[in-house]
mmCIF file of C-alpha atoms in Angstrom:
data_model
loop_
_atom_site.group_PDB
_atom_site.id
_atom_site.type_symbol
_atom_site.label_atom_id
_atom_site.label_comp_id
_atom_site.label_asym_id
_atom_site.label_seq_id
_atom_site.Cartn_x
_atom_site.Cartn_y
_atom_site.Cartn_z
ATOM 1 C CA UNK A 1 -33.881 42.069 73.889
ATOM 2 C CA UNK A 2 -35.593 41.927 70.614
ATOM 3 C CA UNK A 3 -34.279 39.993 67.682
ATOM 4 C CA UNK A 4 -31.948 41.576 65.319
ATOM 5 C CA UNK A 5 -33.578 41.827 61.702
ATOM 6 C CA UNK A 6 -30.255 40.313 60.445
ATOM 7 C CA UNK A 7 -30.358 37.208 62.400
ATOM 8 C CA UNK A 8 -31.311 34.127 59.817
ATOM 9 C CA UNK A 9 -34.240 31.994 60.807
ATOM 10 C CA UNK A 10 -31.445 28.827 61.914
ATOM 11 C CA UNK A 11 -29.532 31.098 64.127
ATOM 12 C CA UNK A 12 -32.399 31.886 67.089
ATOM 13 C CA UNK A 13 -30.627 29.884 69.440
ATOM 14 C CA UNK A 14 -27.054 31.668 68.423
ATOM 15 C CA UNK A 15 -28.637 34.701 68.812
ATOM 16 C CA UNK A 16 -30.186 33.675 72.300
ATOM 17 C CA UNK A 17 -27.476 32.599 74.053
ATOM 18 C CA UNK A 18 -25.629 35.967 72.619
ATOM 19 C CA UNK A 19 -28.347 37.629 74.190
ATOM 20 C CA UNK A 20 -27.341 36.355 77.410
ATOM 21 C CA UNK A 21 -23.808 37.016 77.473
ATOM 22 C CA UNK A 22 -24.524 40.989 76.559
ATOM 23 C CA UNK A 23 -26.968 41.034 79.823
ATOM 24 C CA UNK A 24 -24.626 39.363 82.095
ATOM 25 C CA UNK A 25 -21.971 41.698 81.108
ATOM 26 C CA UNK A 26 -24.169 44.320 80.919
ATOM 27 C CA UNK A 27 -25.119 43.333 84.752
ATOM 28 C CA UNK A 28 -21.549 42.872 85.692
ATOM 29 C CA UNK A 29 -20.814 46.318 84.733
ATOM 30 C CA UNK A 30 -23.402 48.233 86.521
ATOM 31 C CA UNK A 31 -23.972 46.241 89.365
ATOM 32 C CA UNK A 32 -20.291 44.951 90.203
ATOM 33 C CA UNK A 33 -21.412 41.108 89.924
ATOM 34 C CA UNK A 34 -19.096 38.375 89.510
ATOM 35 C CA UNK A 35 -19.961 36.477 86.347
ATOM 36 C CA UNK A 36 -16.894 35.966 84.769
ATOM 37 C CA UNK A 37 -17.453 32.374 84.516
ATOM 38 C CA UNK A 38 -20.933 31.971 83.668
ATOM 39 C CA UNK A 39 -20.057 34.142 80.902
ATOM 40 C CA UNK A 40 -17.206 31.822 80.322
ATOM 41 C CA UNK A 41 -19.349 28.991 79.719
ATOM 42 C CA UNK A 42 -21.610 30.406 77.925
ATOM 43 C CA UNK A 43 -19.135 31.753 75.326
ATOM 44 C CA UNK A 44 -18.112 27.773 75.344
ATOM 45 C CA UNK A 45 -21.306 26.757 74.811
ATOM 46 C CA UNK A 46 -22.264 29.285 71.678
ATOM 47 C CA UNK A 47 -18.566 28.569 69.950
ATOM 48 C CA UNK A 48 -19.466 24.225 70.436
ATOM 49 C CA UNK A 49 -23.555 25.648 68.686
ATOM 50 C CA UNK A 50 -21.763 27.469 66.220
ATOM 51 C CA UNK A 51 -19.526 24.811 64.696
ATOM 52 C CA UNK A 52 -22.103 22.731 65.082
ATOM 53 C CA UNK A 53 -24.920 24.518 63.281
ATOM 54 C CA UNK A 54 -22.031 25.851 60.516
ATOM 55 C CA UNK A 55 -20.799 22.537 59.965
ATOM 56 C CA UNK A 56 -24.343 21.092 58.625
ATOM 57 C CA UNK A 57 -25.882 24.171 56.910
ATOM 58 C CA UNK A 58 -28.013 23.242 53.983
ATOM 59 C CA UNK A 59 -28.000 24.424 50.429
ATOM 60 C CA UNK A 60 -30.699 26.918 50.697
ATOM 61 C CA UNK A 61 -29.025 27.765 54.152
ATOM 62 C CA UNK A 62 -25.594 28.066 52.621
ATOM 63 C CA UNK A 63 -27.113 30.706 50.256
ATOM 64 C CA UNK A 64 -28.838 33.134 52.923
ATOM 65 C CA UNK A 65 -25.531 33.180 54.722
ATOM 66 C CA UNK A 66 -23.711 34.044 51.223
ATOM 67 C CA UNK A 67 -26.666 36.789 50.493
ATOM 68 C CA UNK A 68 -26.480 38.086 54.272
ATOM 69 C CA UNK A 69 -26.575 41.953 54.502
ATOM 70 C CA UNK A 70 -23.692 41.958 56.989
ATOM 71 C CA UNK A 71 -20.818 40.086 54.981
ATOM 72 C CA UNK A 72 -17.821 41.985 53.974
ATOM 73 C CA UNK A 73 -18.826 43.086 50.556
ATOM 74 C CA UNK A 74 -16.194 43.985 47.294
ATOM 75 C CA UNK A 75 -15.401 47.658 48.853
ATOM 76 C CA UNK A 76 -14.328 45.865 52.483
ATOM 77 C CA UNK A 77 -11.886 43.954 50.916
ATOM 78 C CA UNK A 78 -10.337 46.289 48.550
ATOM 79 C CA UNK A 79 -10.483 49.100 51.618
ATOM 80 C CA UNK A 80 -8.106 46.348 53.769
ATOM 81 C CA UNK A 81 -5.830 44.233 51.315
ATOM 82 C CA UNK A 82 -5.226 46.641 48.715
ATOM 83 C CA UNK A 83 -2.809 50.052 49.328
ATOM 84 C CA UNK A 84 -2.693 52.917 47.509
ATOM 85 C CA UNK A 85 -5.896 51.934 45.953
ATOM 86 C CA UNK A 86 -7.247 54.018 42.475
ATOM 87 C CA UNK A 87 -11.058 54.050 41.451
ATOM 88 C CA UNK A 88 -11.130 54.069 37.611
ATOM 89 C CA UNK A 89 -14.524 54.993 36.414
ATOM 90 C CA UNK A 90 -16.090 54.425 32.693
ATOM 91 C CA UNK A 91 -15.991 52.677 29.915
ATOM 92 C CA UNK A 92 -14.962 54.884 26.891
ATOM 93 C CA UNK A 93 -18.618 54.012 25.366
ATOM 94 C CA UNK A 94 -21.231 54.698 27.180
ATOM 95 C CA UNK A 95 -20.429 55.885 31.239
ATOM 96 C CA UNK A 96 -19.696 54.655 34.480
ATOM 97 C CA UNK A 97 -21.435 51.851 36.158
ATOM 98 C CA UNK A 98 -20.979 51.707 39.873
ATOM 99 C CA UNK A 99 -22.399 48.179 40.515
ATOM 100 C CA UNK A 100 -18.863 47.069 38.864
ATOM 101 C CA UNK A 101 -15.408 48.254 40.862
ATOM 102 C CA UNK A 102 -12.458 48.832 39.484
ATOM 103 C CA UNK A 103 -9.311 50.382 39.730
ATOM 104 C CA UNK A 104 -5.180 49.910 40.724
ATOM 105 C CA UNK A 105 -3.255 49.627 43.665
ATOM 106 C CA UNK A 106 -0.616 47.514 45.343
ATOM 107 C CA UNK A 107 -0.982 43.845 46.808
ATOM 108 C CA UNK A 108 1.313 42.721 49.332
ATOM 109 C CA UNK A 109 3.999 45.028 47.383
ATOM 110 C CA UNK A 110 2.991 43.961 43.703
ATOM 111 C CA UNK A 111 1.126 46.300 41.712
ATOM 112 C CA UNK A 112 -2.526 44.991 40.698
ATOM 113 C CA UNK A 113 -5.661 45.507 38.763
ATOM 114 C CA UNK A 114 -8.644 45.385 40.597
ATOM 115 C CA UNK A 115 -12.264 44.245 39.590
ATOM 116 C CA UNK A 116 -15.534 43.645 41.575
ATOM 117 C CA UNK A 117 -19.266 43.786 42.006
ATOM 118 C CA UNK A 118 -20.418 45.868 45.520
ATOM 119 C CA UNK A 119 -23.488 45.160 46.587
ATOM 120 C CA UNK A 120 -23.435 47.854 49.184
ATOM 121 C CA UNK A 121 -24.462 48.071 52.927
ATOM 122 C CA UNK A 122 -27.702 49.395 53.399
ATOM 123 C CA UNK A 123 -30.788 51.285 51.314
ATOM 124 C CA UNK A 124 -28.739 54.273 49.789
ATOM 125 C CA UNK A 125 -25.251 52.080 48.986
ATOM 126 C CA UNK A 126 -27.241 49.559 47.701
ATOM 127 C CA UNK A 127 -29.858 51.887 45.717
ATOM 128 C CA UNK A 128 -26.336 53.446 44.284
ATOM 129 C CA UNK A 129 -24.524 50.286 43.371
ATOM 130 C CA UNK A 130 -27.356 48.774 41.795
ATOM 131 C CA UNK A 131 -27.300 45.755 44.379
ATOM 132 C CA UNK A 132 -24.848 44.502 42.879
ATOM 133 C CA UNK A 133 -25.985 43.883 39.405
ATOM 134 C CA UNK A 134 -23.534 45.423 36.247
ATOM 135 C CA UNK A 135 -24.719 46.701 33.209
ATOM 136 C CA UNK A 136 -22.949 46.247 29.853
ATOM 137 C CA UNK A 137 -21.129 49.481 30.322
ATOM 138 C CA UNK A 138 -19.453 47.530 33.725
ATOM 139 C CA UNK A 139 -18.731 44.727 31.993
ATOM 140 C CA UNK A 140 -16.950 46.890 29.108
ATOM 141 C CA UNK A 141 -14.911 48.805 31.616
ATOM 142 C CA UNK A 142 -13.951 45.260 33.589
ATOM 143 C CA UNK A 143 -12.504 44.863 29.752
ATOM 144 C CA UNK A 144 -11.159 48.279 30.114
ATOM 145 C CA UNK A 145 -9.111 47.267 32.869
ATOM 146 C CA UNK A 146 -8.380 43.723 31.976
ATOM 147 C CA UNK A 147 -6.581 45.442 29.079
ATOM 148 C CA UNK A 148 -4.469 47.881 31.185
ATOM 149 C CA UNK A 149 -3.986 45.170 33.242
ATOM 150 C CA UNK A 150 -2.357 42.928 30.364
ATOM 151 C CA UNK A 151 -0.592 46.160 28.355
ATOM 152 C CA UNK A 152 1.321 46.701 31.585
ATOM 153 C CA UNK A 153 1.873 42.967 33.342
ATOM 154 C CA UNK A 154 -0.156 43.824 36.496
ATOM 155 C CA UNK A 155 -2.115 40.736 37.358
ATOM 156 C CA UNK A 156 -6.109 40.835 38.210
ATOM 157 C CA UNK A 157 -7.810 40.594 41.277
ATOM 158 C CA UNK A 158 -11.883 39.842 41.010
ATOM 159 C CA UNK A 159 -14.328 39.792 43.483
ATOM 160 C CA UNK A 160 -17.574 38.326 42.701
ATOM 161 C CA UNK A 161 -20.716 39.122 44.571
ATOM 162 C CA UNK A 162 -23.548 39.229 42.399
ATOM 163 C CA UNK A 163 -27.260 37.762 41.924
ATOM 164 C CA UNK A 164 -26.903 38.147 38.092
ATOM 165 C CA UNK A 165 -26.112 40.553 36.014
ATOM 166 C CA UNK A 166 -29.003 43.577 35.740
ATOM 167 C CA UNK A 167 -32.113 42.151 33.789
ATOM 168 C CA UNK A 168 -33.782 45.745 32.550
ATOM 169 C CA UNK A 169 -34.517 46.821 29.394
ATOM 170 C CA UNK A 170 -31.939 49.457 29.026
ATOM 171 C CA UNK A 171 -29.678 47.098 29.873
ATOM 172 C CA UNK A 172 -30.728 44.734 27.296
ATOM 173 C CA UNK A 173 -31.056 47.630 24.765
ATOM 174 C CA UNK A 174 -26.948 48.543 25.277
ATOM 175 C CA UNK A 175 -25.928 44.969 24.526
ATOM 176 C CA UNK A 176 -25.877 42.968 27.906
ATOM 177 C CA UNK A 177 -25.322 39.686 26.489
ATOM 178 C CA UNK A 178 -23.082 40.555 24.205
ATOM 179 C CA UNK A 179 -20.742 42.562 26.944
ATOM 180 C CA UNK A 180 -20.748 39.555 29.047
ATOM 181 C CA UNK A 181 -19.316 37.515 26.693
ATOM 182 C CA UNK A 182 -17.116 39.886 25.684
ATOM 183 C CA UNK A 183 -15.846 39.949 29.197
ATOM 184 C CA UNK A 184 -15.575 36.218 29.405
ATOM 185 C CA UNK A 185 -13.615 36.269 26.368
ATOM 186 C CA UNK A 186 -11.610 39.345 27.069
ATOM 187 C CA UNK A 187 -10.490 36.854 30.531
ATOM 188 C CA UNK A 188 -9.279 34.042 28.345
ATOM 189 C CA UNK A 189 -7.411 36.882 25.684
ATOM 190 C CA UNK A 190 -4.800 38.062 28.484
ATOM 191 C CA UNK A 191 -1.107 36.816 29.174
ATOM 192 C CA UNK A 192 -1.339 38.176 33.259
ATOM 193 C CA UNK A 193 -2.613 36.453 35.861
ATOM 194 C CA UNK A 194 -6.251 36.161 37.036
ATOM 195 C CA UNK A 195 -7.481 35.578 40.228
ATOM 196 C CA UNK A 196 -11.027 35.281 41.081
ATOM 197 C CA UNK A 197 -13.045 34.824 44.536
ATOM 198 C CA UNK A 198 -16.797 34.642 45.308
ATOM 199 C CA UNK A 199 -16.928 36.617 47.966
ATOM 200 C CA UNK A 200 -20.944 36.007 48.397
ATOM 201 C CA UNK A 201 -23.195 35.216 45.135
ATOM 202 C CA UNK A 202 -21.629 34.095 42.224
ATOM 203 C CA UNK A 203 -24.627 34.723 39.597
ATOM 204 C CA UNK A 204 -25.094 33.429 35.807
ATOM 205 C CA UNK A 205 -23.098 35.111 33.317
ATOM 206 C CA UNK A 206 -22.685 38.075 35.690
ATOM 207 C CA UNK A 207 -20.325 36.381 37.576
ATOM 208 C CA UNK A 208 -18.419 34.165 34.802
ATOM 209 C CA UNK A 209 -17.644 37.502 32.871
ATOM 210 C CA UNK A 210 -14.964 38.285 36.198
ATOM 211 C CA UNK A 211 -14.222 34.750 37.188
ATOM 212 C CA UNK A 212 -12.980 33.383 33.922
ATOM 213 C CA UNK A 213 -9.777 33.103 35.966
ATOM 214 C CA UNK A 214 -7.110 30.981 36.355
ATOM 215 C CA UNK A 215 -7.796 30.706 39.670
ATOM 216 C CA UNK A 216 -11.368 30.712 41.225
ATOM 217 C CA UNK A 217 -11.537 30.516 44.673
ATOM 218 C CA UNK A 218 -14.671 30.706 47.018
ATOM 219 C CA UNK A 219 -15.771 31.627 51.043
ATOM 220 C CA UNK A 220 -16.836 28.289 52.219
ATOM 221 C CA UNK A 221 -20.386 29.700 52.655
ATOM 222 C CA UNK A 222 -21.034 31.543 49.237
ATOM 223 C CA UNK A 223 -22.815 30.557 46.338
ATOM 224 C CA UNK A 224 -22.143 29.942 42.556
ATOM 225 C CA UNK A 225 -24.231 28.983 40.027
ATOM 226 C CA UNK A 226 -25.898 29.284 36.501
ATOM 227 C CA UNK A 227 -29.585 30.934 38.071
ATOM 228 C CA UNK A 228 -30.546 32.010 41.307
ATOM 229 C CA UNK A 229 -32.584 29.144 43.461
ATOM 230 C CA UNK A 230 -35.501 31.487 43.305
ATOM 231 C CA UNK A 231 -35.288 31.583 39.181
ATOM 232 C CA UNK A 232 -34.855 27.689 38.927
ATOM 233 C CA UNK A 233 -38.049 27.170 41.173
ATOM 234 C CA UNK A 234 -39.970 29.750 38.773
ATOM 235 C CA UNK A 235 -38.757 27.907 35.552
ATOM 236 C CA UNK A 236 -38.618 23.984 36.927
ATOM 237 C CA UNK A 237 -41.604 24.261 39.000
ATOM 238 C CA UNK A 238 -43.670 27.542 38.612
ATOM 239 C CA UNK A 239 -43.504 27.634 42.145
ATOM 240 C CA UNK A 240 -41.523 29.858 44.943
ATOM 241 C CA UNK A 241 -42.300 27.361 47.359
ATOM 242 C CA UNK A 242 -39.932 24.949 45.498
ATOM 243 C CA UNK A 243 -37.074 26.987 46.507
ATOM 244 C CA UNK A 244 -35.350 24.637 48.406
ATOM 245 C CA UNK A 245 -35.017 21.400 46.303
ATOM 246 C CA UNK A 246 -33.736 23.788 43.530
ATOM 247 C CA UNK A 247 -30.898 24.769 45.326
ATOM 248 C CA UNK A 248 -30.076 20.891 46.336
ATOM 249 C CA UNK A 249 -30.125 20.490 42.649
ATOM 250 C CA UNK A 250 -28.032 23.728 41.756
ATOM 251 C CA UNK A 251 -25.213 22.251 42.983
ATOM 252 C CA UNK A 252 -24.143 25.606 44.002
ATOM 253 C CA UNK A 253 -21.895 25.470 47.113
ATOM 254 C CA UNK A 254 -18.115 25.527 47.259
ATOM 255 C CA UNK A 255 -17.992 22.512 48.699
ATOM 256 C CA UNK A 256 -20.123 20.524 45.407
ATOM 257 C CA UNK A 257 -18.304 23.266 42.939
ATOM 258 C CA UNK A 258 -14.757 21.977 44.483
ATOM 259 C CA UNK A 259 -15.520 17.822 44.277
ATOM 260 C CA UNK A 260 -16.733 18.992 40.213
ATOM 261 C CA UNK A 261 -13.755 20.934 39.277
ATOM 262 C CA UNK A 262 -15.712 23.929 38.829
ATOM 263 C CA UNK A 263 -13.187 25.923 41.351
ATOM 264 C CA UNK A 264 -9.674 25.414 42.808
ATOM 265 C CA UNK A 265 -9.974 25.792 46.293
ATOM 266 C CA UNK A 266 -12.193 26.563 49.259
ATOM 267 C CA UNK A 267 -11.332 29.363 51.952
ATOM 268 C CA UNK A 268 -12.432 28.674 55.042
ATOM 269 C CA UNK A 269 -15.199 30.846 56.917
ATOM 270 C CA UNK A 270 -14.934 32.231 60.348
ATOM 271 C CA UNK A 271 -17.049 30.404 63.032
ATOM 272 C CA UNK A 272 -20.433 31.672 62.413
ATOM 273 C CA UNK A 273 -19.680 32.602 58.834
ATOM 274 C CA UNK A 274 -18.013 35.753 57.364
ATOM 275 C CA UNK A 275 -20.613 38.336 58.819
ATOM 276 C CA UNK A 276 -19.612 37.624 62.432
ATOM 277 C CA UNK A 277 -15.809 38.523 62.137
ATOM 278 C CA UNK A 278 -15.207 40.406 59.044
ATOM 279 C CA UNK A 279 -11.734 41.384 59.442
ATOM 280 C CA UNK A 280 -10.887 37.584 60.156
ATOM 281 C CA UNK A 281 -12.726 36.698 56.534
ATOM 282 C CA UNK A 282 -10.902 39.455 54.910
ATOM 283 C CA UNK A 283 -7.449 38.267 56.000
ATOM 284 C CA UNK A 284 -8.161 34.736 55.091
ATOM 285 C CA UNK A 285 -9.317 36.043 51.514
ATOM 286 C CA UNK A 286 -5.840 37.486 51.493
ATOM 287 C CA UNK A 287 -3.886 34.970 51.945
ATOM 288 C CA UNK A 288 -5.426 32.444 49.762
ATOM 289 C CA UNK A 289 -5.147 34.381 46.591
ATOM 290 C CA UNK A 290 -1.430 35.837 48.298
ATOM 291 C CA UNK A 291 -0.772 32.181 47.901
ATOM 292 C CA UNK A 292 -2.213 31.442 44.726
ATOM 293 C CA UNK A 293 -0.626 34.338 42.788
ATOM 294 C CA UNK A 294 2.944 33.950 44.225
ATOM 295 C CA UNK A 295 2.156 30.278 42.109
ATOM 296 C CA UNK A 296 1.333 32.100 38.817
ATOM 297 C CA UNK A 297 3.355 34.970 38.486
ATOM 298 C CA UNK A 298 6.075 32.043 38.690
ATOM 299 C CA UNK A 299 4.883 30.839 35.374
ATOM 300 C CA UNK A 300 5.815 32.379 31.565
ATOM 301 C CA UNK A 301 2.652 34.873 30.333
ATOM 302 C CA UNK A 302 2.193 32.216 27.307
ATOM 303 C CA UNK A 303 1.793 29.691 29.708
ATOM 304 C CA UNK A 304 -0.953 31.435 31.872
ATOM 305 C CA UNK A 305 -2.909 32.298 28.998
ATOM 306 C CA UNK A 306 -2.825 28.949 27.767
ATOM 307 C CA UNK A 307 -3.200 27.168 30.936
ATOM 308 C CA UNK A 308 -6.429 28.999 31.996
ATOM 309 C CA UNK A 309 -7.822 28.281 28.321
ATOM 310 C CA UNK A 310 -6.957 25.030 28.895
ATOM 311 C CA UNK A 311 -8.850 24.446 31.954
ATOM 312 C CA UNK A 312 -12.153 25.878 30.723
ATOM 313 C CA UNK A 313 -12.099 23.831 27.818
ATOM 314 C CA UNK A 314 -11.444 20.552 29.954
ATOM 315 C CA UNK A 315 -14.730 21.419 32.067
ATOM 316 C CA UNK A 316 -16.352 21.758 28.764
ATOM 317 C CA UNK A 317 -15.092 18.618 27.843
ATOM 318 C CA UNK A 318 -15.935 16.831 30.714
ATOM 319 C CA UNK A 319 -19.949 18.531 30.438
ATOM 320 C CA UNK A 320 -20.073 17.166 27.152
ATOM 321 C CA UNK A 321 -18.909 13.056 28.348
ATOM 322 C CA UNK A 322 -21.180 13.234 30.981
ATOM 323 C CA UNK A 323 -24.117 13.842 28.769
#
């Protein structure tokens, strides 16, 4: 059996003893073998390999899970949580920009804006969303909907999954910068709630202009930080091969981002990470901001305005005594 193209480079031995299990049940099938409980233990042994491996992934490991092709991307998890769900295209300005989702629909019976980058699935999605990365014209309909979202008390729902925000020329020429900070500001301007997960990569200001949130949640194996590990090795050291101690020093896993402050809480991953048991990832993502917005929508709309202000300013505050 040849090895999947999807497989990462730590998982050979996962994949190997999966490999196993399909030919004994394929054998069991066809040639009316009993191998119930060889399969048995082999299904032990690959759950005890799994947690193990999962349990001690490193940085740069941490961030090919969170960039794996297979995880449930932006789409998945609006197609399962959300009901009755809207696409809303444009931005009043300019046009539409697919890399950046939006629209309304219900959430566990409350009604509920809906932002979020999609990646996409395979060569055509992913040619058509853009990978992933918005243009300004995304960012100003995220603002768009932030405001529809605030005119009519709906709160927001953001998924992040983006390398960065898209770096071309045209891009540039329509005001990228000045969109994303619009966006971040355009978060801390509204009285409803704002809930944001990293879904996968959380890049630069592409990701801050959605995750400005009150609450900022993250899969226990994606990514968040100010540059991608391959653009701090380019800048630090001039070198791709430097890859890996520039994600050590990113800091960019849920688990450093949560012992910082940076985000509120981590969701836990199924065993093997999101890709292996989407639905299971999808349901967890759920609940945890389920939980987290039956907490804010508890509150007064001065007093989640202020309090997300509030909390942005105290990590800038706590930057700045550090230095």
């Amino acid at each position: 059996m040849s090895k999947n193209t999807d497989t990462l480079d730590f998982e050979k031995t996962i994949f190997e003893i999966e490999s196993k299990i399909e030919s004994l049940k394929y054998m069991a099938k066809n040639e009316e073998i009993d191998v119930s409980q060889e399969i048995l233990r082999l299904q032990g042994k690959l759950e005890r390999h799994m947690r193990h491996i999962y349990n001690h992934l490193t940085p740069w490991q941490k961030s090919q899970v969170a960039r794996h092709p297979q995880r449930p991307h932006c789409l998945d998890y609006i197609n399962y949580l959300i009901e009755d769900f809207t696409l809303l295209c444009g931005d009043r300005l300019f046009g539409d920009d697919e890399a950046m989702v939006g629209g309304i629909g219900r959430f566990k019976g409350v009604s509920v804006v809906v932002i979020g980058q999609e990646k996409g699935h395979d060569i055509e999605s992913r040619i058509k969303y853009n990978f992933g990365m918005a243009k300004p014209e995304g960012y100003r309909k995220a603002q768009r909907l932030m405001d529809m979202a605030d005119k009519f008390g709906m709160p927001v729902l953001a998924f992040v999954d983006t390398s960065g925000a898209f770096p071309g020329i045209d891009a540039e020429a329509r005001g990228q910068a000045e969109a994303i900070a619009s966006s971040i500001q355009k978060c801390l301007q509204i009285h409803t709630p704002i809930i944001s997960v990293v879904i996968g990569e959380g890049g630069s200001g592409g990701a801050i202009a959605i995750a400005t949130a009150n609450r900022v949640l993250m899969l226990e194996h994606s990514i968040y930080s100010v540059i991608s590990p391959e653009g701090c090795a380019s800048i630090l050291w001039r070198s791709a091969d430097k890859v890996k101690e520039a994600t050590e020093a990113l800091k960019l896993t849920a688990q450093d981002l949560r012992k910082l402050g940076v985000i509120d809480e981590i969701i836990a991953e199924p065993i093997g990470g999101a890709h292996r048991n989407r639905e299971q990832a999808i349901e967890r993502v759920g609940d945890a901001m389920h939980k987290h917005l039956k907490e804010l929508m508890g509150q007064s709309k001065e007093d989640i305005k202020k309090r997300r202000t509030e909390k942005f300013l105290r990590m800038g505050r706590q930057l700045a005594e550090s230095k």
